[in-house]
Coordinates of C-alpha atoms in Angstrom, one line a residue:
S1 CA 6.9 -23.5 15.8
I2 CA 8.5 -26.9 14.3
K3 CA 5.5 -26.0 11.2
M4 CA 7.3 -23.0 11.0
D5 CA 10.7 -23.8 11.2
L6 CA 9.6 -25.9 8.7
L7 CA 8.1 -23.4 6.3
H8 CA 11.2 -21.3 6.9
S9 CA 13.6 -23.9 6.0
N10 CA 11.9 -24.2 2.9
G11 CA 11.9 -21.0 2.2
V12 CA 15.5 -20.6 2.6
L13 CA 15.5 -23.2 0.1
I14 CA 13.8 -21.1 -2.8
I15 CA 16.0 -18.2 -1.6
Q16 CA 19.2 -20.1 -2.3
H17 CA 17.6 -21.1 -5.7
L18 CA 16.8 -17.7 -6.8
Q19 CA 19.8 -16.2 -6.1
R20 CA 21.8 -19.4 -7.8
D21 CA 19.8 -19.4 -11.0
Y22 CA 18.3 -16.1 -11.1
R23 CA 21.4 -14.3 -10.8
A24 CA 21.4 -12.6 -14.6
Y25 CA 18.0 -10.7 -13.6
Q26 CA 19.9 -9.5 -10.3
D27 CA 19.4 -5.9 -11.5
F28 CA 15.8 -6.3 -12.6
L29 CA 14.9 -7.9 -9.4
N30 CA 16.6 -4.9 -7.1
F31 CA 14.5 -2.3 -9.7
M32 CA 11.2 -4.3 -8.7
S33 CA 12.3 -4.3 -4.9
H34 CA 12.2 -0.6 -5.2
V35 CA 9.6 -0.1 -7.4
G36 CA 7.0 -1.8 -4.3
D37 CA 8.7 0.9 -2.2
P38 CA 5.8 2.1 -0.5
R39 CA 7.6 5.6 -0.8
N40 CA 6.7 5.7 -4.2
I41 CA 3.3 6.5 -3.4
F42 CA 3.7 9.7 -1.9
S43 CA 6.6 10.6 -4.4
I44 CA 5.3 8.8 -7.5
Y45 CA 1.9 7.6 -8.0
F46 CA 0.2 10.1 -6.1
P47 CA 0.9 13.3 -8.0
L48 CA -0.3 11.5 -11.2
W49 CA -3.2 10.5 -10.2
F50 CA -4.1 13.4 -8.0
Q51 CA -3.8 16.0 -10.7
L52 CA -5.8 13.7 -13.0
N53 CA -8.5 12.2 -10.7
Q54 CA -8.3 13.9 -7.3
V55 CA -11.2 11.2 -6.0
V56 CA -8.8 8.5 -6.6
G57 CA -5.4 10.6 -5.7
T58 CA -7.1 10.9 -2.4
K59 CA -8.3 7.3 -1.9
M60 CA -5.0 6.0 -2.6
I61 CA -3.3 8.0 0.0
W62 CA -6.1 6.7 2.6
V63 CA -5.3 2.9 1.2
A64 CA -1.6 3.5 1.4
V65 CA -1.8 5.2 5.2
I66 CA -4.4 2.6 6.4
G67 CA -2.5 -0.4 4.6
D68 CA 0.9 0.6 6.3
W69 CA -0.8 1.0 9.4
F70 CA -2.3 -2.3 9.6
N71 CA 1.0 -3.8 8.4
L72 CA 2.4 -2.5 11.6
I73 CA 0.4 -3.7 13.8
F74 CA 0.8 -7.2 11.7
K75 CA 4.6 -7.3 12.3
W76 CA 3.9 -6.5 16.1
I77 CA 1.7 -9.0 16.3
L78 CA 3.1 -12.5 14.1
F79 CA 6.7 -11.8 14.8
G80 CA 7.9 -12.4 11.8
H81 CA 11.7 -13.3 11.6
R82 CA 13.4 -11.9 8.1
P83 CA 15.9 -14.7 6.1
Y84 CA 19.1 -13.0 6.7
W85 CA 18.8 -13.3 10.2
W86 CA 16.9 -16.4 10.5
V87 CA 19.7 -18.5 9.2
Q88 CA 22.1 -17.7 11.6
E89 CA 19.9 -18.0 14.6
T90 CA 18.3 -21.4 13.9
M91 CA 19.1 -24.4 15.6
I92 CA 17.6 -27.0 12.7
Y93 CA 20.9 -27.1 10.8
P94 CA 23.0 -30.0 12.0
N95 CA 26.8 -28.9 12.8
Q96 CA 26.0 -25.1 13.1
S97 CA 26.0 -25.1 9.0
S98 CA 23.9 -22.6 8.3
P99 CA 23.1 -21.8 4.6
C100 CA 24.6 -18.7 2.9
L101 CA 22.4 -16.6 1.6
E102 CA 24.2 -13.2 0.0
Q103 CA 22.6 -9.7 1.0
F104 CA 22.2 -6.8 -0.8
P105 CA 22.3 -3.0 0.4
I106 CA 18.4 -2.7 0.3
T107 CA 18.0 -6.4 2.1
C108 CA 18.7 -5.2 5.9
E109 CA 15.1 -4.1 7.0
T110 CA 15.3 -3.8 10.7
G111 CA 11.2 -4.3 11.2
P112 CA 9.9 -7.7 11.8
G113 CA 9.2 -9.5 8.2
S114 CA 5.2 -10.5 8.2
P115 CA 3.4 -9.7 6.4
S116 CA 5.7 -7.6 3.9
G117 CA 5.4 -4.2 3.3
H118 CA 6.3 -3.7 -0.2
A119 CA 3.8 -6.3 -1.4
M120 CA 1.4 -4.9 0.8
G121 CA 1.6 -1.4 -0.2
S122 CA 2.1 -2.1 -3.8
S123 CA -0.7 -4.6 -4.0
C124 CA -3.1 -1.9 -2.7
V125 CA -1.9 0.8 -4.5
W126 CA -2.2 -0.9 -7.8
Y127 CA -5.6 -2.6 -6.7
V128 CA -6.6 1.3 -6.4
M129 CA -5.2 2.2 -10.1
V130 CA -6.4 -0.7 -11.9
T131 CA -10.1 -0.2 -10.6
A132 CA -10.2 3.4 -10.9
A133 CA -9.0 2.9 -14.8
L134 CA -11.7 0.2 -15.6
S135 CA -14.2 2.4 -14.0
Y136 CA -13.8 4.7 -17.1
T137 CA -14.9 1.6 -19.5
V138 CA -17.5 -0.1 -17.4
R139 CA -19.9 2.7 -18.1
W140 CA -20.0 2.3 -21.8
K141 CA -22.8 0.2 -23.1
D142 CA -22.4 -0.4 -26.9
K143 CA -21.1 -3.3 -28.2
S144 CA -18.0 -2.6 -29.2
A145 CA -17.6 -0.9 -25.9
V146 CA -18.0 -3.8 -23.9
T147 CA -15.7 -5.9 -25.3
L148 CA -13.3 -3.3 -25.3
H149 CA -13.9 -3.5 -21.5
R150 CA -13.1 -6.7 -21.3
L151 CA -10.2 -6.7 -23.3
S152 CA -9.3 -3.8 -20.8
W153 CA -10.3 -5.9 -17.7
S154 CA -7.7 -9.0 -18.6
F155 CA -4.8 -6.7 -20.0
L156 CA -4.9 -4.5 -16.6
W157 CA -5.4 -7.7 -14.1
S158 CA -3.0 -9.4 -16.0
I159 CA -0.3 -6.4 -15.4
F160 CA -1.4 -6.6 -11.8
W161 CA -0.6 -9.4 -10.9
I162 CA 2.6 -9.6 -13.2
I163 CA 3.7 -6.5 -11.0
Q164 CA 2.6 -8.1 -7.8
I165 CA 4.4 -11.4 -8.8
S166 CA 7.6 -9.5 -9.9
V167 CA 7.9 -7.4 -6.7
C168 CA 7.2 -10.8 -4.4
I169 CA 10.1 -12.3 -6.3
S170 CA 12.5 -9.2 -5.7
R171 CA 11.9 -9.7 -2.1
V172 CA 12.8 -13.2 -1.5
F173 CA 15.5 -12.9 -3.9
I174 CA 16.9 -10.3 -1.8
A175 CA 16.7 -12.6 2.0
T176 CA 14.4 -10.0 3.1
H177 CA 11.2 -12.2 3.3
F178 CA 10.4 -15.7 3.1
P179 CA 7.8 -16.6 0.6
H180 CA 4.5 -16.6 2.5
Q181 CA 5.1 -13.2 3.8
V182 CA 5.2 -11.8 0.6
I183 CA 2.2 -13.7 -0.7
L184 CA 0.8 -12.8 3.1
G185 CA 1.5 -9.5 2.0
V186 CA -0.4 -8.9 -1.0
F187 CA -3.4 -10.5 -0.4
A188 CA -4.0 -8.1 3.0
G189 CA -3.0 -5.1 0.6
I190 CA -5.6 -6.3 -1.8
L191 CA -8.3 -6.6 1.3
V192 CA -7.4 -3.0 2.5
A193 CA -8.0 -1.5 -1.4
E194 CA -11.3 -3.3 -1.3
A195 CA -12.5 -1.9 1.7
F196 CA -12.1 1.6 0.8
E197 CA -14.0 0.6 -2.7
H198 CA -16.6 0.7 -0.2
T199 CA -15.9 4.1 1.9
P200 CA -17.0 7.1 -0.1
A201 CA -17.1 9.4 2.9
I202 CA -12.9 9.6 2.6
E203 CA -13.6 11.7 -0.3
T204 CA -15.6 14.4 1.3
A205 CA -13.5 14.3 4.4
S206 CA -13.3 17.4 6.5
L207 CA -9.9 18.9 8.5
R208 CA -11.4 17.6 11.6
M209 CA -11.9 14.3 10.3
Y210 CA -8.0 14.2 9.4
I211 CA -6.7 15.1 12.5
K212 CA -9.0 12.6 14.4
T213 CA -8.3 9.6 12.4
N214 CA -4.0 10.6 13.2
L215 CA -4.9 10.6 16.4
F216 CA -6.8 7.5 16.4
L217 CA -3.7 5.9 14.5
F218 CA -1.0 7.4 16.7
I219 CA -2.7 6.5 20.0
F220 CA -3.6 3.0 18.9
A221 CA -0.4 2.0 17.7
L222 CA 1.7 3.5 20.8
G223 CA -0.7 2.1 23.3
F224 CA -0.5 -0.9 21.5
Y225 CA 3.4 -0.8 22.1
L226 CA 3.5 0.4 25.5
V227 CA 0.9 -2.3 26.8
L228 CA 2.8 -4.6 25.4
K229 CA 6.3 -3.2 26.6
L230 CA 4.3 -3.2 30.1
L231 CA 4.2 -7.2 29.7
D232 CA 7.5 -7.6 28.9
I233 CA 7.1 -8.0 25.1
D234 CA 9.7 -6.0 23.0
L235 CA 8.4 -5.0 20.0
L236 CA 11.4 -3.6 18.4
W237 CA 12.7 -7.1 19.1
S238 CA 13.9 -7.4 15.6
V239 CA 16.3 -3.9 15.1
P240 CA 19.2 -5.7 16.9
K241 CA 18.9 -9.1 15.1
A242 CA 19.1 -6.7 12.1
K243 CA 22.0 -5.1 13.4
K244 CA 24.0 -8.0 14.4
W245 CA 23.9 -10.2 11.2
C246 CA 23.1 -7.3 8.6
A247 CA 26.3 -8.2 6.0
N248 CA 27.4 -4.1 6.3
P249 CA 26.7 -1.6 9.2
D250 CA 26.2 0.7 6.1
W251 CA 22.9 -0.8 4.9
I252 CA 21.2 -0.1 8.1
N253 CA 18.7 2.6 8.0
I254 CA 16.7 4.3 10.2
D255 CA 13.8 4.8 7.8
T256 CA 13.0 1.1 7.7
T257 CA 12.4 0.6 11.9
P258 CA 8.9 0.4 12.8
F259 CA 7.5 4.0 14.0
A260 CA 9.4 5.4 10.9
G261 CA 6.8 4.4 8.5
L262 CA 4.4 5.4 10.9
V263 CA 5.9 8.9 11.5
R264 CA 5.9 8.7 7.8
N265 CA 2.4 7.9 7.3
L266 CA 1.0 10.1 9.7
G267 CA 2.4 13.2 8.1
A268 CA 1.5 11.8 4.6
L269 CA -2.2 12.0 6.0
S270 CA -1.7 15.5 7.7
G271 CA -0.8 16.8 4.5
L272 CA -3.1 15.4 2.1
G273 CA -5.9 16.9 5.1
L274 CA -4.2 20.1 5.3
G275 CA -4.3 20.7 1.1
I276 CA -7.8 19.6 0.3
N277 CA -9.2 21.7 2.8
S278 CA -6.9 24.9 2.1
E279 CA -7.8 28.0 0.6
M280 CA -5.3 27.1 -2.4
F281 CA -6.6 24.2 -3.3
I282 CA -10.3 25.6 -3.5
T283 CA -9.2 28.3 -5.7
S284 CA -7.1 26.5 -7.9
C285 CA -8.5 22.9 -8.5
K286 CA -12.2 23.8 -7.8
G287 CA -11.6 26.6 -10.4
K288 CA -12.6 27.1 -14.0
N289 CA -8.3 26.2 -15.1
S290 CA -9.3 22.7 -13.0
C291 CA -10.4 21.4 -16.3
K292 CA -7.7 22.6 -18.8
I293 CA -5.7 20.0 -19.9
S294 CA -3.0 22.2 -19.5
F295 CA -3.5 23.1 -16.5
R296 CA -3.1 19.2 -15.1
I297 CA 0.0 18.7 -17.3
L298 CA 1.7 21.3 -16.1
C299 CA 0.7 20.4 -12.5
I300 CA 1.7 16.8 -12.7
A301 CA 5.1 18.1 -13.9
A302 CA 5.6 20.6 -11.3
S303 CA 4.7 18.0 -8.9
L304 CA 6.9 15.1 -10.1
A305 CA 10.2 17.8 -10.2
T306 CA 9.3 19.3 -7.3
L307 CA 9.1 16.4 -5.2
Q308 CA 12.0 14.6 -6.7
L309 CA 14.0 17.8 -5.1
Y310 CA 12.8 16.4 -1.5
N311 CA 15.2 13.3 -2.1
F312 CA 17.9 15.7 -1.5
I313 CA 16.8 16.5 1.9
K314 CA 18.5 14.4 3.8
I315 CA 17.1 14.1 7.3
P316 CA 19.6 14.0 10.5
T317 CA 19.5 10.2 11.8
H318 CA 22.2 11.0 15.1
T319 CA 18.7 11.8 17.3
E320 CA 16.1 9.5 16.9
Y321 CA 13.3 11.8 18.0
L322 CA 14.8 14.6 15.8
F323 CA 14.9 12.4 12.8
Y324 CA 11.0 11.3 13.4
I325 CA 9.7 14.9 14.3
L326 CA 11.7 15.7 10.9
S327 CA 10.7 13.0 8.9
F328 CA 6.9 13.9 9.6
C329 CA 7.2 17.4 8.4
K330 CA 8.8 15.9 5.3
S331 CA 6.3 13.7 5.1
A332 CA 3.4 16.4 5.2
A333 CA 5.1 18.7 3.1
M334 CA 4.8 16.1 0.1
P335 CA 1.1 15.6 -0.1
L336 CA 0.5 19.4 0.6
T337 CA 2.8 20.6 -2.1
V338 CA 1.0 18.3 -5.1
V339 CA -2.3 19.3 -3.6
A340 CA -2.4 23.1 -2.7
L341 CA 1.2 24.5 -3.3
V342 CA 1.8 23.3 -7.1
P343 CA -1.5 23.5 -8.6
Y344 CA -2.2 27.3 -6.7
C345 CA 1.1 28.3 -8.4
V346 CA 0.0 26.8 -11.6
H347 CA -3.0 28.6 -11.6
S348 CA -1.9 31.8 -10.5
I349 CA 0.7 31.8 -13.6
M350 CA -1.8 31.0 -16.1
R351 CA -4.3 33.5 -14.8
T352 CA -1.4 35.7 -15.2
T353 CA -1.1 35.0 -18.4
E354 CA -4.1 35.3 -19.4
K355 CA -4.8 38.9 -18.3
K356 CA -1.8 39.9 -20.2
L357 CA -3.0 38.1 -22.9
N358 CA -6.3 40.2 -22.7

């Protein structure tokens, strides 16, 4: 406990330094925090990659969902504090003179802080994207291609680490994580992504496999929660702290609670399973139009545009269970739209146009 308090107090000094000396970069750091938001995986990265390479897109969802599930379990085990409430409750500062940490609209997350979900989600998904991009160049055999692969390797991994470091700094800057929490998140995300590099079974997973995986993730998480609750261990201990010490009650969002992330991920995996095993997917993404560049570009544009419309759907938060149900449905609809609905509509339009030209 003393060592952890020392680690936290050193982290507070780093946060104060960042908030004092990097004020000019506030907008950029807030932007990088949004870049690391796990929700971007489903609304931006996945629709881009799935239409370019269905194997990579599928792997991306699996990595994001399983990674975020592990993040939830780790958070429940580690009981990590967040800086913005820890400085208010710790007794290590004399005369109650706790340091002043500035808060921002995205500071007041309600779940435990270790490991960082943003850092973990960002590292695992960018790891998938970088390794997927490099897999194309590693096949080249001639001398000039080998040189190009080495340059690509250096460039892409440099970009990877620049993004991860920026996301980590941004999360520390807004006082929502301590430095050790974001570092742990980055390396945990890389481990999850690397594990899926050696798990080819997900590429051909049946709908039954998706259902079994979803049930296992839900039952294990819920069972773990209930068992610890019977032992009088409250896994939602962080929510009252967040509500108490957040500078602005309007910044508290139910979407950041532990179960909200679980429901969102289960919905996304369900939607992917339904989409990939649907007749619409087989007809459009496995048909003759699937090889055409025009088909893929139209699918990317239509998917990104359609998913942005989902942002306008505001789920009511007054009833928690209703929020979780609607959040599951919304999350399932997003990959289902990308995988099945949009490609099928684009395929139908292109087929109709070809018939008219003929």
